[in-house]
mmCIF file of C-alpha atoms and ligand atoms in Angstrom:
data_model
loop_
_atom_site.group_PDB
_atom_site.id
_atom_site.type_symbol
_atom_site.label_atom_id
_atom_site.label_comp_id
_atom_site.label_asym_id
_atom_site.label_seq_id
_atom_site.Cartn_x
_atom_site.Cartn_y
_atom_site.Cartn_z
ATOM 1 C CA UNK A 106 -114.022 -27.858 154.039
ATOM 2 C CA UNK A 107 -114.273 -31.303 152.920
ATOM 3 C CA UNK A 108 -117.807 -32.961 153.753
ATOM 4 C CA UNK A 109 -118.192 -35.703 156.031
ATOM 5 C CA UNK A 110 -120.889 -36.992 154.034
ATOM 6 C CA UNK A 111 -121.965 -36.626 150.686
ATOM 7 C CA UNK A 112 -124.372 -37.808 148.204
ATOM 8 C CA UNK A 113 -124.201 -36.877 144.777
ATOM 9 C CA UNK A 114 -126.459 -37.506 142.039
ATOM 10 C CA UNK A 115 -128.628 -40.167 143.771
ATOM 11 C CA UNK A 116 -131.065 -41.785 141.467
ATOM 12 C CA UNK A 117 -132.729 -44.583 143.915
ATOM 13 C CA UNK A 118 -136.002 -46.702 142.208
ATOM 14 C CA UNK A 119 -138.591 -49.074 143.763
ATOM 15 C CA UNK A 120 -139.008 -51.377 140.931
ATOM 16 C CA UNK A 121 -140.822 -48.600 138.411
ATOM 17 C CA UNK A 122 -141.316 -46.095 141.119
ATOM 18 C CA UNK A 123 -138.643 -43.544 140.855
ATOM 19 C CA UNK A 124 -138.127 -42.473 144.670
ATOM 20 C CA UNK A 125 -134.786 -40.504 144.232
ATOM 21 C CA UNK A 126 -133.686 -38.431 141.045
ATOM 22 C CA UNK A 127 -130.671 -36.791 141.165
ATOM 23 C CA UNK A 128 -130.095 -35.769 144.710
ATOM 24 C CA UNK A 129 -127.292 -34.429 146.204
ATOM 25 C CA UNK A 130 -126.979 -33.199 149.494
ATOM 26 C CA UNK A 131 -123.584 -33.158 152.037
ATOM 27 C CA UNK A 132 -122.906 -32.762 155.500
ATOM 28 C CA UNK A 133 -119.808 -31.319 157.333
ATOM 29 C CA UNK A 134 -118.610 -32.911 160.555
ATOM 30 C CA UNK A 135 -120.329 -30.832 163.301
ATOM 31 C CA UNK A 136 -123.812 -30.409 161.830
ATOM 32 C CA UNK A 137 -126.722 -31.371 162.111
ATOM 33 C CA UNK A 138 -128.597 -30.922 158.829
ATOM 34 C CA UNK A 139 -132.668 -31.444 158.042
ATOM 35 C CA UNK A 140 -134.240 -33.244 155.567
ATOM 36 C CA UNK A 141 -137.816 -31.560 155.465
ATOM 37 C CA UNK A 142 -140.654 -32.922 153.169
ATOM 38 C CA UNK A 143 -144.116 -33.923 152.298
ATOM 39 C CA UNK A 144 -145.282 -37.394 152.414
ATOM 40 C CA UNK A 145 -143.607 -40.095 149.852
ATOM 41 C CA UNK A 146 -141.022 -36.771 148.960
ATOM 42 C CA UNK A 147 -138.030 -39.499 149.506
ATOM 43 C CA UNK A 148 -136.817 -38.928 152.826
ATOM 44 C CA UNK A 149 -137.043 -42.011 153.974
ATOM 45 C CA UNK A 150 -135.239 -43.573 151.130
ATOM 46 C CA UNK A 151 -132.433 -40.906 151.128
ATOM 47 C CA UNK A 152 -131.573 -42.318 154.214
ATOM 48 C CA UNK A 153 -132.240 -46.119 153.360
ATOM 49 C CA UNK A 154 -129.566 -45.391 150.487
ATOM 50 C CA UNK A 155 -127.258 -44.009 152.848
ATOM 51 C CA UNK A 156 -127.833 -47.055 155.111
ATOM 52 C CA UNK A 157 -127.037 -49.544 152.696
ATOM 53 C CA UNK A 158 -130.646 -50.700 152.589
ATOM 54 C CA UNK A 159 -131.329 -49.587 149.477
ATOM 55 C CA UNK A 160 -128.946 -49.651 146.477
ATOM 56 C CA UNK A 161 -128.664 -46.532 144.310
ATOM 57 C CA UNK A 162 -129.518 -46.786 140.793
ATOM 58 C CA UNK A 163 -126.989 -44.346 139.872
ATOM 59 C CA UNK A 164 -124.804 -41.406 141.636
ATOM 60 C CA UNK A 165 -122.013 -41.780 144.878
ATOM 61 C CA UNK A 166 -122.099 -41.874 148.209
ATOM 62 C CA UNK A 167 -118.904 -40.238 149.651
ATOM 63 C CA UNK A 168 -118.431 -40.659 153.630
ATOM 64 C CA UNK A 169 -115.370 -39.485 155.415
ATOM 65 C CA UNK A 170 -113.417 -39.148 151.915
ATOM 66 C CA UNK A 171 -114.431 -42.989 150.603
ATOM 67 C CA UNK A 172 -117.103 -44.259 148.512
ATOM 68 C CA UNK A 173 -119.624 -46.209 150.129
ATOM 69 C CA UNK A 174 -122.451 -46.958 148.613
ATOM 70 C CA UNK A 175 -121.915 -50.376 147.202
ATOM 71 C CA UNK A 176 -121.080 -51.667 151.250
ATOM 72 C CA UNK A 177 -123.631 -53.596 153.293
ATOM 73 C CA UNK A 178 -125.770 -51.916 155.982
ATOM 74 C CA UNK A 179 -123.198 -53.937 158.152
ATOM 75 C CA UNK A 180 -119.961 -51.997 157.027
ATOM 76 C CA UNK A 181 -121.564 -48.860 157.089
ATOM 77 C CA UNK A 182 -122.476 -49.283 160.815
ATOM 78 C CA UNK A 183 -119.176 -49.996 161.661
ATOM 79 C CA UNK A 184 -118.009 -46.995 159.842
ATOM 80 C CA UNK A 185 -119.756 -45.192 162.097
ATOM 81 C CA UNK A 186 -123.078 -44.205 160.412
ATOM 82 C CA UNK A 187 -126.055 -45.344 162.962
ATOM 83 C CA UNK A 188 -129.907 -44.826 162.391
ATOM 84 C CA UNK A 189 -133.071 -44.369 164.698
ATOM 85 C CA UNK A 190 -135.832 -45.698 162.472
ATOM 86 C CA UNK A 191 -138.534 -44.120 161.977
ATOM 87 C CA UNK A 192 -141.117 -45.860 164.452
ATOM 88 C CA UNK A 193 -138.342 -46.468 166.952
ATOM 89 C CA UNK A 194 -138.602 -50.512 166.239
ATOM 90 C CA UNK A 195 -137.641 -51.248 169.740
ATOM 91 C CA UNK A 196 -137.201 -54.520 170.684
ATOM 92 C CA UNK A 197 -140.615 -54.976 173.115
ATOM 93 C CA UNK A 198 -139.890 -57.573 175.112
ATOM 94 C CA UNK A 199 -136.418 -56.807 175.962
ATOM 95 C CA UNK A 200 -135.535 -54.832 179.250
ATOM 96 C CA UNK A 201 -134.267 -50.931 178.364
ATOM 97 C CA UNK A 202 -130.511 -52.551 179.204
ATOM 98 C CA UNK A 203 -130.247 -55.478 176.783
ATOM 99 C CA UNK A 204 -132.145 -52.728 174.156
ATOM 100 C CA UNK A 205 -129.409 -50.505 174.700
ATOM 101 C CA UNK A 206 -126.644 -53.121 174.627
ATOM 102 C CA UNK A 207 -128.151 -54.438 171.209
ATOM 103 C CA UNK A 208 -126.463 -51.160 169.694
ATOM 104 C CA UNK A 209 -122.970 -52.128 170.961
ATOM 105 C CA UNK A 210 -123.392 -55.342 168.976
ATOM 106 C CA UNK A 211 -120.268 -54.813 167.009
ATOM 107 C CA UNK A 212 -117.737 -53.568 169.988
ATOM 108 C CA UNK A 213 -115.609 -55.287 172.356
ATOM 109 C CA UNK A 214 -114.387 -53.002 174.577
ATOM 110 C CA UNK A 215 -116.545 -54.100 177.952
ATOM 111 C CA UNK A 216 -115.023 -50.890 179.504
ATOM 112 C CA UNK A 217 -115.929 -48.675 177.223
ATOM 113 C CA UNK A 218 -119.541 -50.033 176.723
ATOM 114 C CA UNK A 219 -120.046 -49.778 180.547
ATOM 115 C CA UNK A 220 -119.025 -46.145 180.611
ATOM 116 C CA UNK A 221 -121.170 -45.468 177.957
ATOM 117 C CA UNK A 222 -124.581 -46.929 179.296
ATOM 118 C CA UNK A 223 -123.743 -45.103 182.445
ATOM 119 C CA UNK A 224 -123.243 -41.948 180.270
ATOM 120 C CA UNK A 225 -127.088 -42.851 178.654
ATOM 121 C CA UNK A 226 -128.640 -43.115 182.411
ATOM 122 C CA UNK A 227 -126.945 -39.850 183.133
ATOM 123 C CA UNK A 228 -128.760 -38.083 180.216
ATOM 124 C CA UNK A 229 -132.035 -40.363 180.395
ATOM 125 C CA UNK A 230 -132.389 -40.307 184.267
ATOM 126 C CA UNK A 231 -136.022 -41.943 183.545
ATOM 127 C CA UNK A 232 -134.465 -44.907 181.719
ATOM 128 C CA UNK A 233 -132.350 -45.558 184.541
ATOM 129 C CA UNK A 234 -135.325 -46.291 186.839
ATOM 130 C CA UNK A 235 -136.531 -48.741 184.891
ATOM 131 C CA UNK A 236 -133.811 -50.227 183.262
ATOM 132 C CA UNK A 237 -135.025 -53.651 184.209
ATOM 133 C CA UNK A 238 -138.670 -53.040 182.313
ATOM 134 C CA UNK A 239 -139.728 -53.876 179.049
ATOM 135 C CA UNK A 240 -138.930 -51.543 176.367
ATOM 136 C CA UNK A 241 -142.460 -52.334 175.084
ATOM 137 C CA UNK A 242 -144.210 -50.965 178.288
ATOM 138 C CA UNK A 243 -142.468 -47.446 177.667
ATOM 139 C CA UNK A 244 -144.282 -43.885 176.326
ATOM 140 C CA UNK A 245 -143.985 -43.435 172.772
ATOM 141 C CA UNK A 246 -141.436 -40.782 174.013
ATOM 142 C CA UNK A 247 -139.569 -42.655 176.373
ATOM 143 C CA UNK A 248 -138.972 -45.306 173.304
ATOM 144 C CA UNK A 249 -137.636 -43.316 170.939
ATOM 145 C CA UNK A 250 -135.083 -42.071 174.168
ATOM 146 C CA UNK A 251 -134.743 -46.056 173.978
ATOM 147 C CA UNK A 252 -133.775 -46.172 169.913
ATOM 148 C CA UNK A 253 -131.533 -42.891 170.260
ATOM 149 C CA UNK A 254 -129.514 -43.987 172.693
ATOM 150 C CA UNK A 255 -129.291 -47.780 171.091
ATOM 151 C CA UNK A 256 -128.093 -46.009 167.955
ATOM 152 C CA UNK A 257 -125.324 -43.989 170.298
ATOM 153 C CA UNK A 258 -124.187 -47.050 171.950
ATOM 154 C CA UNK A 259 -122.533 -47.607 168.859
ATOM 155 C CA UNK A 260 -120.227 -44.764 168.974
ATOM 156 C CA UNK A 261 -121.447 -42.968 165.799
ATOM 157 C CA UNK A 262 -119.665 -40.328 164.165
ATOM 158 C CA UNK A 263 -123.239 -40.101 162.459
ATOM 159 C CA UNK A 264 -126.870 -40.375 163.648
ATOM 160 C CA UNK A 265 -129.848 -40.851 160.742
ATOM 161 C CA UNK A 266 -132.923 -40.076 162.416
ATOM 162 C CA UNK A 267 -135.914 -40.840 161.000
ATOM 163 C CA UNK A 268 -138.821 -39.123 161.796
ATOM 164 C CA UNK A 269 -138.453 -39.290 165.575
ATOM 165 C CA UNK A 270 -140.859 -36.919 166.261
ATOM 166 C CA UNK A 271 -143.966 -38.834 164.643
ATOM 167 C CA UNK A 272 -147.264 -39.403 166.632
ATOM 168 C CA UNK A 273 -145.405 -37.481 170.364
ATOM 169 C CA UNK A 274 -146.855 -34.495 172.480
ATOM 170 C CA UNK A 275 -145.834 -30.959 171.708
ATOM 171 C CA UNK A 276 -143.714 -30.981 175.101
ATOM 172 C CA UNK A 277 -142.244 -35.004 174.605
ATOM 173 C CA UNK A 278 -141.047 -32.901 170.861
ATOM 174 C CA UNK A 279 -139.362 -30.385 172.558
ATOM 175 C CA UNK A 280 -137.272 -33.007 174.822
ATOM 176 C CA UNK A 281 -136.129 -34.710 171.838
ATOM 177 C CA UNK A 282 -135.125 -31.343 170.334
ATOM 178 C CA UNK A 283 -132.763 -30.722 173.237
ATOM 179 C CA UNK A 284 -131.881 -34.363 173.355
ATOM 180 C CA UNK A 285 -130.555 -33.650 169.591
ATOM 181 C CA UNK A 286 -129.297 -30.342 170.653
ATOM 182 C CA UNK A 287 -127.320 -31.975 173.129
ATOM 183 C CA UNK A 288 -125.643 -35.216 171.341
ATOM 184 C CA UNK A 289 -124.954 -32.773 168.552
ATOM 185 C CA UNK A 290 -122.878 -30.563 171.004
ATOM 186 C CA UNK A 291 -122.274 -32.334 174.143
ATOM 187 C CA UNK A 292 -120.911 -35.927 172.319
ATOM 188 C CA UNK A 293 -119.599 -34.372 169.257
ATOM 189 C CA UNK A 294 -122.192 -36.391 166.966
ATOM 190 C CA UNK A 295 -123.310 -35.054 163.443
ATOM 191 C CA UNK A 296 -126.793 -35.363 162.648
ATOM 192 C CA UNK A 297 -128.834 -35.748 159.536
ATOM 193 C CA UNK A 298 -132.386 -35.653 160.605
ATOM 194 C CA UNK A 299 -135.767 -36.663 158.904
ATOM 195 C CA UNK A 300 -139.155 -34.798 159.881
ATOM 196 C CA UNK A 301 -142.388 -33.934 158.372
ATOM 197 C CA UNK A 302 -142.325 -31.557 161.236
ATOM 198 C CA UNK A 303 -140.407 -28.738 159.589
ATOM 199 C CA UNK A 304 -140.674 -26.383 162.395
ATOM 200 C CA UNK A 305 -138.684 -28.453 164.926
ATOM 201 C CA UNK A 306 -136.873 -29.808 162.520
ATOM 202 C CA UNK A 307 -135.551 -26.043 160.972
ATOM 203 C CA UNK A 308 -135.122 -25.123 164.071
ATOM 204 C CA UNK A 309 -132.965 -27.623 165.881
ATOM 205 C CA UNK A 310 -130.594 -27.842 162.475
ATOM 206 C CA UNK A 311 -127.951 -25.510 160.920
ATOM 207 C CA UNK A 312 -129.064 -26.412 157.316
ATOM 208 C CA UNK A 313 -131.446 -28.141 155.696
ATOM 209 C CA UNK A 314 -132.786 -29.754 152.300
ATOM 210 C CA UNK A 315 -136.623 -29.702 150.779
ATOM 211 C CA UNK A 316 -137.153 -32.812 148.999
ATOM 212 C CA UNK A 317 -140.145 -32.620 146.487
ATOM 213 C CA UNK A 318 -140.933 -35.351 144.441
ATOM 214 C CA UNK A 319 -137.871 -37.355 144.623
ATOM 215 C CA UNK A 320 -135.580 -33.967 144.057
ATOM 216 C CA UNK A 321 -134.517 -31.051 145.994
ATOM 217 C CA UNK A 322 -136.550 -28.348 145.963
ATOM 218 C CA UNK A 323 -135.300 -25.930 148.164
ATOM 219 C CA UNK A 324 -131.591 -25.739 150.861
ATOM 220 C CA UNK A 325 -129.977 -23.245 152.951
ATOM 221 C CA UNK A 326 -129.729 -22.361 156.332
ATOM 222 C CA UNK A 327 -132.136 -23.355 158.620
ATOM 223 C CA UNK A 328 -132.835 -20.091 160.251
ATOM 224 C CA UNK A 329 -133.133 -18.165 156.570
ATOM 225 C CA UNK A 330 -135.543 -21.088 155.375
ATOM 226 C CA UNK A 331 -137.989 -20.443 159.072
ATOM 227 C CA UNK A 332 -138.250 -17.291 157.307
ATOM 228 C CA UNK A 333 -139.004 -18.000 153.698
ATOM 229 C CA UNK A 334 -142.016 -17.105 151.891
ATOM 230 C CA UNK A 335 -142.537 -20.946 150.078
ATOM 231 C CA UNK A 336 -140.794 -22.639 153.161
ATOM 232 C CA UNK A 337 -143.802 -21.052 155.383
ATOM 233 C CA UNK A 338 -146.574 -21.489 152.736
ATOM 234 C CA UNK A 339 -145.613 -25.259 151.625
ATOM 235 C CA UNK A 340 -143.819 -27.084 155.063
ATOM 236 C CA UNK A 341 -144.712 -24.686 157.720
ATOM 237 C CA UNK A 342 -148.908 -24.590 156.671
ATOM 238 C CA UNK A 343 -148.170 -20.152 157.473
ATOM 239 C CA UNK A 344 -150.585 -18.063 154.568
HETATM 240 P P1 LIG B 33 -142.794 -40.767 154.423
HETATM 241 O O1 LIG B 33 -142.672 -39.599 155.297
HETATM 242 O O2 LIG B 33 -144.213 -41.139 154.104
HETATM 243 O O3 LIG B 33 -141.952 -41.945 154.840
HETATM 244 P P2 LIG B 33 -140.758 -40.120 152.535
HETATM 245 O O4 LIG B 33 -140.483 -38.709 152.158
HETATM 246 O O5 LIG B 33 -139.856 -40.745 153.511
HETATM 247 O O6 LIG B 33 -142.248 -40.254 153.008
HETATM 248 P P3 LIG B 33 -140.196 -42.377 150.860
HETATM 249 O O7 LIG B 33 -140.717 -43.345 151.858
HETATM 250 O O8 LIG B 33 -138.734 -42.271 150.683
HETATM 251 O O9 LIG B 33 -140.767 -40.925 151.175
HETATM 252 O O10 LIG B 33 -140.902 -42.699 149.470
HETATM 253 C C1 LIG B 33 -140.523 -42.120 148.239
HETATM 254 C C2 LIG B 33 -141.330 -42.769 147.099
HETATM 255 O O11 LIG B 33 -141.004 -44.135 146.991
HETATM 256 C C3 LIG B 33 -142.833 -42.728 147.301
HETATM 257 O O12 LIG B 33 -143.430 -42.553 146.029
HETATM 258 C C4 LIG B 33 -143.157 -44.091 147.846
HETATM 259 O O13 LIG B 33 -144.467 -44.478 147.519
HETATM 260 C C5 LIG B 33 -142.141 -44.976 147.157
HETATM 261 N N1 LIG B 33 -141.754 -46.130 147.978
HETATM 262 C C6 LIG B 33 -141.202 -46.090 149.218
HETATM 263 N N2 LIG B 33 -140.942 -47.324 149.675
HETATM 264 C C7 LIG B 33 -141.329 -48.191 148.699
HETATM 265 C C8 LIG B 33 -141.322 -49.616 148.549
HETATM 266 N N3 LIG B 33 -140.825 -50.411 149.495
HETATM 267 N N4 LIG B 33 -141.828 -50.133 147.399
HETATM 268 C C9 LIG B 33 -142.326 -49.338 146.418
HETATM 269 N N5 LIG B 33 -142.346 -47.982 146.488
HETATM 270 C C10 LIG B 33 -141.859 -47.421 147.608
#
């Protein structure tokens, strides 16, 4: 099978800093795939490169069979790549609806969008109360509800998430596992998703990456790596 997106041979650099060397990772339509590591490992930057946001110093960036990382982060939205940053980066002063409208910024099909945000208040029943509030008033947990579904409003084919389980209670985590679970499965949307929190992460994903140091240390599938000896010593803190 042919890979809807693949990276290969990313070297990325921060002036001197090398953040990236030689990473290559790929995802097939379908899956949603983890990108575990420790702090400063390159995770974020794996998916800034992806994003357009940061420009590889060398290797491709193959997505749906073309080459694109020399695009702007504008192109590659409308290809159909959309991210959830990490810290959500609502907009705090706008009501949940114009939030979730800002992610539609580059369609014009009124209909469509409509049906859409009505398909978001189905799945976020809590958003729909207060869709009239500012985003800023919102539970860490409710806003990151807030950035995923901006980011679907799109229409992705692809959803980078960054992190999106940073600084939330053990039981606001497991929602946004099942929220994954679900856009994965229910709205046919492949996921590549960012944690330090290898646990959830390994175990909402079919496969997943280590990054160490700029590299990749370890991949498989998720459910063989919950049970490997370094996996549990270095990311999942089990003697
Ligand atoms: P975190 O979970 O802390 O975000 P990460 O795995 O996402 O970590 P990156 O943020 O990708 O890691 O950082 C990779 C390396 O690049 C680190 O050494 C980091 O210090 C460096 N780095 C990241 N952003 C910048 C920047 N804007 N300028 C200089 N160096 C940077």
């Amino acid at each position: 099978m042919k890979a809807l997106l693949a990276l290969e041979g990313i070297d990325a650099r921060y002036d001197k800093v090398r953040a990236l060397n030689d990473v290559s990772i790929h995802l097939n339509e379908g899956e949603i795939v983890a990108l575990i590591g420790a702090n400063g490992a390159g995770k974020s930057t794996t998916l800034r490169a992806i994003t357009g946001l940061v420009r590889p110093h060398a290797g491709q960036i193959h997505w749906d069979g073309q080459r694109i990382e020399m695009l702007r982060p504008d192109q590659i939205v409308a290809r159909g790549i959309s991210m959830v940053p990490e810290g959500r980066h609502v907009y705090p002063f706008m009501s949940i609806h114009d939030n979730l409208l800002m992610g539609a910024f580059l369609r014009r099909d009124k209909v469509g969008i409509a049906n859409d945000l009505e398909r978001l208040f189905v799945r976020f029943p809590r958003l729909k109360e207060r869709y009239r509030q500012q985003a800023g008033t919102l539970s860490g947990g409710e806003q990151q509800m807030v950035a995923i579904g901006r980011a679907l409003m799109a229409r992705p084919r692809l959803l980078l998430l960054d992190e999106p389980s940073l600084g939330l209670a053990p039981q606001v985590i497991r929602e946004i596992a099942r929220v994954i679970k679900s856009v994965n499965q229910d709205d046919k949307v492949s996921i590549l998703l960012v944690e330090q929190n290898s646990r959830m992460a390994l175990k909402v994903s079919h496969r997943a990456y280590a990054l160490a140091t700029g590299r990749v240390a370890l991949q498989g599938n998720s459910e063989d790596l919950l049970g490997n000896e370094d996996i549990r010593k270095l990311y999942l803190g089990v003697a």
